[in-house]
Coordinates of C-alpha atoms in Angstrom, one line a residue:
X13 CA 4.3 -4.4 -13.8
X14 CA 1.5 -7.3 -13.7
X15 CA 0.0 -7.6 -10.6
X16 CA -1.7 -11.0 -10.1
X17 CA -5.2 -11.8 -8.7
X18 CA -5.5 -11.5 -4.7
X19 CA -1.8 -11.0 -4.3
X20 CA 0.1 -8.0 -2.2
X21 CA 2.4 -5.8 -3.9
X22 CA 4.0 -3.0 -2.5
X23 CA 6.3 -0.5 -4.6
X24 CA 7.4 3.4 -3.8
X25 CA 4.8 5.7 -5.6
X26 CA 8.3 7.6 -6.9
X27 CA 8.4 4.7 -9.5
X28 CA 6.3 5.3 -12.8
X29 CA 3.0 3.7 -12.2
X30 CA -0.7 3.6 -13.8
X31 CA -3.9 1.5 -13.2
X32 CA -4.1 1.1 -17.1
X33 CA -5.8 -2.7 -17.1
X34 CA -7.9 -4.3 -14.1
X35 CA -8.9 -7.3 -16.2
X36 CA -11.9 -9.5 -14.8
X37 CA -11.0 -8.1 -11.2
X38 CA -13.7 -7.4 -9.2
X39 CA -12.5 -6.1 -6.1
X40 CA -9.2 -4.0 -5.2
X41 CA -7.6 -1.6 -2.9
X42 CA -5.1 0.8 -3.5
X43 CA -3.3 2.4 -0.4
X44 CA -1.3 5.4 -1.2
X45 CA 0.6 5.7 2.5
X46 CA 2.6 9.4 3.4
X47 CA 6.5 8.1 3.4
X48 CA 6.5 9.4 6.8
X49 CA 3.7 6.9 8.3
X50 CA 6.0 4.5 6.5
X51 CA 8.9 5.1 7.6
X52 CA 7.5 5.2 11.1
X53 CA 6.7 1.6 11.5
X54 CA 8.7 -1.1 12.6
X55 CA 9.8 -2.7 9.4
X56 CA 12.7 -4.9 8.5
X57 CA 15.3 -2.4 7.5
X58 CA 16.3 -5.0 4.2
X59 CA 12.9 -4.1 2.7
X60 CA 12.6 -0.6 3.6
X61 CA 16.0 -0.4 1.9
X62 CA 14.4 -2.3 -1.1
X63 CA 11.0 -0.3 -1.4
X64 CA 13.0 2.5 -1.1
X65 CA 15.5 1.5 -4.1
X66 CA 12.9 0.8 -5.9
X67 CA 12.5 -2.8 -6.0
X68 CA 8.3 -4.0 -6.8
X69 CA 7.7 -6.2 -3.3
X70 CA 4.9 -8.9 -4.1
X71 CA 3.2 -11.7 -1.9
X72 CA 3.9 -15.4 -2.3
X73 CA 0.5 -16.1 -1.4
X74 CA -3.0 -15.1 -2.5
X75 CA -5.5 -13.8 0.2
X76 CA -3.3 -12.6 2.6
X77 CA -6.4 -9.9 3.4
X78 CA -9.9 -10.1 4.1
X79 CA -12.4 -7.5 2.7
X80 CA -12.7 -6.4 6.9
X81 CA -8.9 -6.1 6.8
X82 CA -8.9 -3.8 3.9
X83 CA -11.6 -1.8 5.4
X84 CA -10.1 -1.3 8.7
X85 CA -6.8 -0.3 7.1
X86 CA -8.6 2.3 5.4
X87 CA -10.1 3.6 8.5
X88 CA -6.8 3.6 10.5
X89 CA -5.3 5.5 7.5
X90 CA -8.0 8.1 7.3
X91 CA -7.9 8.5 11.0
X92 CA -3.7 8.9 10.9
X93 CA -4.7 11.6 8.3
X94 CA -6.6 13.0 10.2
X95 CA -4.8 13.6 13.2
X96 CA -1.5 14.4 11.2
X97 CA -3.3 17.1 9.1
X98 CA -2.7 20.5 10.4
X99 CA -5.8 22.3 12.0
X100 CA -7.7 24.4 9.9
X101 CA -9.9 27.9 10.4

């Protein structure tokens, strides 16, 4: 799977996958999300079905994000962790 400059492209992690090429790229993010915190948001049920299935989702558009976006994501995500992690002693 190609994944073109400043595009979104979503697939399940159960599909094969490796970072084998990044090209001239300069900046990326990667979010690996817990199927459960998935699962939990209010999504269109056609493209859970197709993420789900397998199917490789990718953005019309380039720049749908801004670095802040990306950065707060990744925040929210650890946070989610966080609080979803059971305690430890």
């Amino acid at each position: 799977m190609n994944i073109n400059q400043g595009h979104i492209t979503l697939f399940w992690a159960c599909t094969p996958h490796q970072l084998t090429d990044t090209g001239t790229c300069q900046s990326m993010a990667i979010f690996n999300l817990p199927m459960h915190l998935f699962l939990s948001w209010p999504l269109d049920k056609d493209l859970i079905n197709h993420v789900t299935h397998g199917m490789v989702i990718k953005s019309l558009a380039t720049q749908q994000l801004s670095p802040f976006e990306v950065r707060r994501w990744q925040q929210e995500l650890k946070q989610s962790e966080r609080a979803n992690s059971p305690a430890r002693h």
